Amino acid sequence: MFETQDLLLDKAKFPDWEPMYRNVWSYPESARYMMWSVTTSEEDAKVRIQKTIEFQKAHDTYLVYERKTGEAIGFAGVEKAEPGVWEEAGICLGPRYVGKGYGKQILQCLIRYCKEELGATEFRYSSWEANEASKGLAKSLGFQLIGSEEKTDGRNGQYYVLQKYFLKL
């Protein structure tokens, strides 16, 4: 488990299906800049949390919990890109939890974890070009833009530009 001022990052548990469904997975705006589709029923949310639990067993991915309520309000993770280089594997918060500085706390926590626990010397971050909040977050922490790539959203076939950033640790 990781802690920030307002958040906890920890592995998912089955009862988290309900707050994840209510706070994150059922909102199109949460999925907008991600590679997943909205969950439309409680039964689908229960299946999704089971898949999340299994996935998290082999990956450095976590649910994000609001400290004051204990509720799951998002997810985040990292993955190894190459020796000494780690990258975020997605950061997502439900719409009621954006604009509170939580994204910054999560990204700082992931960077610290990669540097202190995994020996990272570089951290990479990516953002859809249209995602102004995500780009602002990268810049606020000193990330440098290193390139961009045109991609296709597999959900709808739309093109988007993925911007890539790095930070020396």
mmCIF file of C-alpha atoms in Angstrom:
data_model
loop_
_atom_site.group_PDB
_atom_site.id
_atom_site.type_symbol
_atom_site.label_atom_id
_atom_site.label_comp_id
_atom_site.label_asym_id
_atom_site.label_seq_id
_atom_site.Cartn_x
_atom_site.Cartn_y
_atom_site.Cartn_z
ATOM 1 C CA MET A 1 0.000 0.000 0.000
ATOM 2 C CA PHE A 2 1.118 3.558 -0.768
ATOM 3 C CA GLU A 3 -0.040 6.677 1.020
ATOM 4 C CA THR A 4 -0.287 10.317 0.024
ATOM 5 C CA GLN A 5 -1.758 13.248 1.900
ATOM 6 C CA ASP A 6 -5.311 12.467 0.784
ATOM 7 C CA LEU A 7 -5.116 9.031 -0.847
ATOM 8 C CA LEU A 8 -4.204 5.387 -0.465
ATOM 9 C CA LEU A 9 -3.130 3.172 -3.357
ATOM 10 C CA ASP A 10 -3.734 -0.505 -2.741
ATOM 11 C CA LYS A 11 -4.737 -3.723 -4.464
ATOM 12 C CA ALA A 12 -8.419 -4.178 -5.288
ATOM 13 C CA LYS A 13 -10.807 -6.257 -3.227
ATOM 14 C CA PHE A 14 -14.130 -7.646 -4.430
ATOM 15 C CA PRO A 15 -16.337 -5.173 -2.476
ATOM 16 C CA ASP A 16 -14.609 -2.362 -4.427
ATOM 17 C CA TRP A 17 -16.797 -3.205 -7.432
ATOM 18 C CA GLU A 18 -19.548 -0.956 -6.089
ATOM 19 C CA PRO A 19 -17.612 2.283 -5.479
ATOM 20 C CA MET A 20 -15.582 1.778 -8.676
ATOM 21 C CA TYR A 21 -18.829 1.380 -10.618
ATOM 22 C CA ARG A 22 -20.483 4.331 -8.886
ATOM 23 C CA ASN A 23 -17.428 6.643 -8.887
ATOM 24 C CA VAL A 24 -15.452 5.747 -12.025
ATOM 25 C CA TRP A 25 -16.416 2.956 -14.420
ATOM 26 C CA SER A 26 -19.923 4.183 -15.247
ATOM 27 C CA TYR A 27 -18.806 7.633 -16.438
ATOM 28 C CA PRO A 28 -17.972 8.314 -20.093
ATOM 29 C CA GLU A 29 -15.801 11.265 -19.024
ATOM 30 C CA SER A 30 -13.632 8.904 -16.949
ATOM 31 C CA ALA A 31 -13.038 6.668 -19.968
ATOM 32 C CA ARG A 32 -12.567 9.500 -22.477
ATOM 33 C CA TYR A 33 -8.743 9.486 -22.520
ATOM 34 C CA MET A 34 -8.342 5.861 -21.510
ATOM 35 C CA MET A 35 -8.407 2.582 -23.422
ATOM 36 C CA TRP A 36 -11.434 1.082 -21.687
ATOM 37 C CA SER A 37 -15.164 1.296 -22.196
ATOM 38 C CA VAL A 38 -17.819 2.338 -19.724
ATOM 39 C CA THR A 39 -19.296 -0.380 -17.520
ATOM 40 C CA THR A 40 -23.075 -0.264 -17.812
ATOM 41 C CA SER A 41 -24.367 -2.635 -15.131
ATOM 42 C CA GLU A 42 -23.646 -3.803 -11.621
ATOM 43 C CA GLU A 43 -23.174 -7.366 -12.875
ATOM 44 C CA ASP A 44 -20.556 -6.182 -15.379
ATOM 45 C CA ALA A 45 -18.850 -4.223 -12.583
ATOM 46 C CA LYS A 46 -18.596 -7.389 -10.491
ATOM 47 C CA VAL A 47 -16.963 -9.230 -13.388
ATOM 48 C CA ARG A 48 -14.669 -6.276 -14.007
ATOM 49 C CA ILE A 49 -13.444 -6.137 -10.408
ATOM 50 C CA GLN A 50 -12.666 -9.861 -10.525
ATOM 51 C CA LYS A 51 -10.588 -9.283 -13.677
ATOM 52 C CA THR A 52 -8.916 -6.301 -11.996
ATOM 53 C CA ILE A 53 -8.002 -8.377 -8.940
ATOM 54 C CA GLU A 54 -6.452 -11.074 -11.137
ATOM 55 C CA PHE A 55 -4.568 -8.525 -13.263
ATOM 56 C CA GLN A 56 -3.191 -6.759 -10.199
ATOM 57 C CA LYS A 57 -1.655 -9.986 -8.902
ATOM 58 C CA ALA A 58 0.989 -9.788 -11.644
ATOM 59 C CA HIS A 59 1.200 -6.025 -12.217
ATOM 60 C CA ASP A 60 2.116 -2.841 -10.356
ATOM 61 C CA THR A 61 -1.417 -1.471 -10.648
ATOM 62 C CA TYR A 62 -3.621 -0.259 -7.813
ATOM 63 C CA LEU A 63 -6.969 1.187 -6.962
ATOM 64 C CA VAL A 64 -6.938 4.703 -5.564
ATOM 65 C CA TYR A 65 -8.870 5.217 -2.335
ATOM 66 C CA GLU A 66 -9.859 8.528 -0.820
ATOM 67 C CA ARG A 67 -8.387 8.551 2.674
ATOM 68 C CA LYS A 68 -11.260 10.353 4.392
ATOM 69 C CA THR A 69 -13.988 8.016 3.072
ATOM 70 C CA GLY A 70 -12.029 4.838 2.321
ATOM 71 C CA GLU A 71 -13.854 4.621 -1.017
ATOM 72 C CA ALA A 72 -12.264 3.515 -4.280
ATOM 73 C CA ILE A 73 -12.241 6.571 -6.555
ATOM 74 C CA GLY A 74 -9.841 5.590 -9.340
ATOM 75 C CA PHE A 75 -6.869 3.525 -10.370
ATOM 76 C CA ALA A 76 -3.211 3.941 -11.285
ATOM 77 C CA GLY A 77 -0.123 1.920 -11.995
ATOM 78 C CA VAL A 78 3.338 1.631 -13.456
ATOM 79 C CA GLU A 79 5.164 -0.780 -15.718
ATOM 80 C CA LYS A 80 8.772 -1.356 -16.615
ATOM 81 C CA ALA A 81 9.675 0.003 -20.057
ATOM 82 C CA GLU A 82 13.340 -1.027 -20.063
ATOM 83 C CA PRO A 83 16.107 -1.424 -17.473
ATOM 84 C CA GLY A 84 16.007 1.569 -15.142
ATOM 85 C CA VAL A 85 13.026 3.095 -16.951
ATOM 86 C CA TRP A 86 9.479 2.897 -15.631
ATOM 87 C CA GLU A 87 6.311 4.496 -16.969
ATOM 88 C CA GLU A 88 2.842 5.164 -15.738
ATOM 89 C CA ALA A 89 0.332 2.581 -16.909
ATOM 90 C CA GLY A 90 -2.684 4.850 -16.611
ATOM 91 C CA ILE A 91 -4.041 7.192 -13.987
ATOM 92 C CA CYS A 92 -7.789 7.621 -13.754
ATOM 93 C CA LEU A 93 -10.071 9.311 -11.256
ATOM 94 C CA GLY A 94 -13.840 9.552 -11.190
ATOM 95 C CA PRO A 95 -15.229 12.917 -12.306
ATOM 96 C CA ARG A 96 -16.115 14.061 -8.776
ATOM 97 C CA TYR A 97 -12.462 13.658 -7.752
ATOM 98 C CA VAL A 98 -10.659 15.642 -10.436
ATOM 99 C CA GLY A 99 -9.416 19.171 -9.839
ATOM 100 C CA LYS A 100 -8.483 18.420 -6.208
ATOM 101 C CA GLY A 101 -4.763 17.781 -6.692
ATOM 102 C CA TYR A 102 -5.245 14.022 -6.446
ATOM 103 C CA GLY A 103 -3.642 13.337 -9.842
ATOM 104 C CA LYS A 104 -0.498 15.124 -8.735
ATOM 105 C CA GLN A 105 -0.385 13.158 -5.484
ATOM 106 C CA ILE A 106 -0.776 9.890 -7.399
ATOM 107 C CA LEU A 107 1.911 10.688 -9.966
ATOM 108 C CA GLN A 108 4.366 11.866 -7.298
ATOM 109 C CA CYS A 109 3.699 8.671 -5.334
ATOM 110 C CA LEU A 110 4.319 6.472 -8.393
ATOM 111 C CA ILE A 111 7.534 8.318 -9.236
ATOM 112 C CA ARG A 112 8.794 7.977 -5.672
ATOM 113 C CA TYR A 113 7.952 4.260 -5.652
ATOM 114 C CA CYS A 114 9.783 3.657 -8.936
ATOM 115 C CA LYS A 115 12.844 5.590 -7.814
ATOM 116 C CA GLU A 116 13.116 4.337 -4.237
ATOM 117 C CA GLU A 117 11.814 0.769 -4.521
ATOM 118 C CA LEU A 118 12.481 -0.197 -8.131
ATOM 119 C CA GLY A 119 15.695 1.728 -8.809
ATOM 120 C CA ALA A 120 14.329 3.759 -11.700
ATOM 121 C CA THR A 121 16.584 6.436 -13.175
ATOM 122 C CA GLU A 122 13.943 7.705 -15.607
ATOM 123 C CA PHE A 123 10.166 7.910 -15.487
ATOM 124 C CA ARG A 124 7.927 8.227 -18.540
ATOM 125 C CA TYR A 125 4.442 9.643 -18.768
ATOM 126 C CA SER A 126 2.044 9.894 -21.680
ATOM 127 C CA SER A 127 -1.036 11.952 -22.342
ATOM 128 C CA TRP A 128 -3.545 12.421 -25.092
ATOM 129 C CA GLU A 129 -2.816 15.765 -26.715
ATOM 130 C CA ALA A 130 -6.421 16.853 -26.099
ATOM 131 C CA ASN A 131 -6.179 16.127 -22.356
ATOM 132 C CA GLU A 132 -5.187 19.546 -21.034
ATOM 133 C CA ALA A 133 -5.313 18.519 -17.370
ATOM 134 C CA SER A 134 -2.953 15.591 -17.939
ATOM 135 C CA LYS A 135 -0.491 17.703 -19.935
ATOM 136 C CA GLY A 136 -0.572 20.354 -17.218
ATOM 137 C CA LEU A 137 0.137 17.710 -14.594
ATOM 138 C CA ALA A 138 3.214 16.503 -16.499
ATOM 139 C CA LYS A 139 4.549 20.029 -16.884
ATOM 140 C CA SER A 140 3.886 20.883 -13.221
ATOM 141 C CA LEU A 141 6.198 18.057 -12.151
ATOM 142 C CA GLY A 142 8.995 18.985 -14.550
ATOM 143 C CA PHE A 143 8.425 16.382 -17.264
ATOM 144 C CA GLN A 144 9.897 17.174 -20.673
ATOM 145 C CA LEU A 145 7.994 16.445 -23.892
ATOM 146 C CA ILE A 146 10.044 14.006 -25.987
ATOM 147 C CA GLY A 147 7.688 13.269 -28.854
ATOM 148 C CA SER A 148 4.236 12.417 -30.042
ATOM 149 C CA GLU A 149 2.632 9.630 -31.973
ATOM 150 C CA GLU A 150 -0.630 9.379 -33.892
ATOM 151 C CA LYS A 151 -2.711 6.488 -32.612
ATOM 152 C CA THR A 152 -6.133 4.968 -33.246
ATOM 153 C CA ASP A 153 -8.686 4.547 -30.475
ATOM 154 C CA GLY A 154 -9.689 0.887 -30.721
ATOM 155 C CA ARG A 155 -13.109 1.631 -29.238
ATOM 156 C CA ASN A 156 -14.273 3.934 -32.024
ATOM 157 C CA GLY A 157 -11.587 4.112 -34.729
ATOM 158 C CA GLN A 158 -10.906 7.801 -34.048
ATOM 159 C CA TYR A 159 -7.368 9.149 -34.360
ATOM 160 C CA TYR A 160 -5.658 10.903 -31.482
ATOM 161 C CA VAL A 161 -2.171 12.154 -30.717
ATOM 162 C CA LEU A 162 -0.336 10.597 -27.782
ATOM 163 C CA GLN A 163 2.283 12.886 -26.283
ATOM 164 C CA LYS A 164 5.229 11.296 -24.512
ATOM 165 C CA TYR A 165 7.139 12.871 -21.623
ATOM 166 C CA PHE A 166 10.122 11.883 -19.490
ATOM 167 C CA LEU A 167 11.644 12.858 -16.177
ATOM 168 C CA LYS A 168 15.189 12.058 -15.087
ATOM 169 C CA LEU A 169 15.230 10.799 -11.504
#
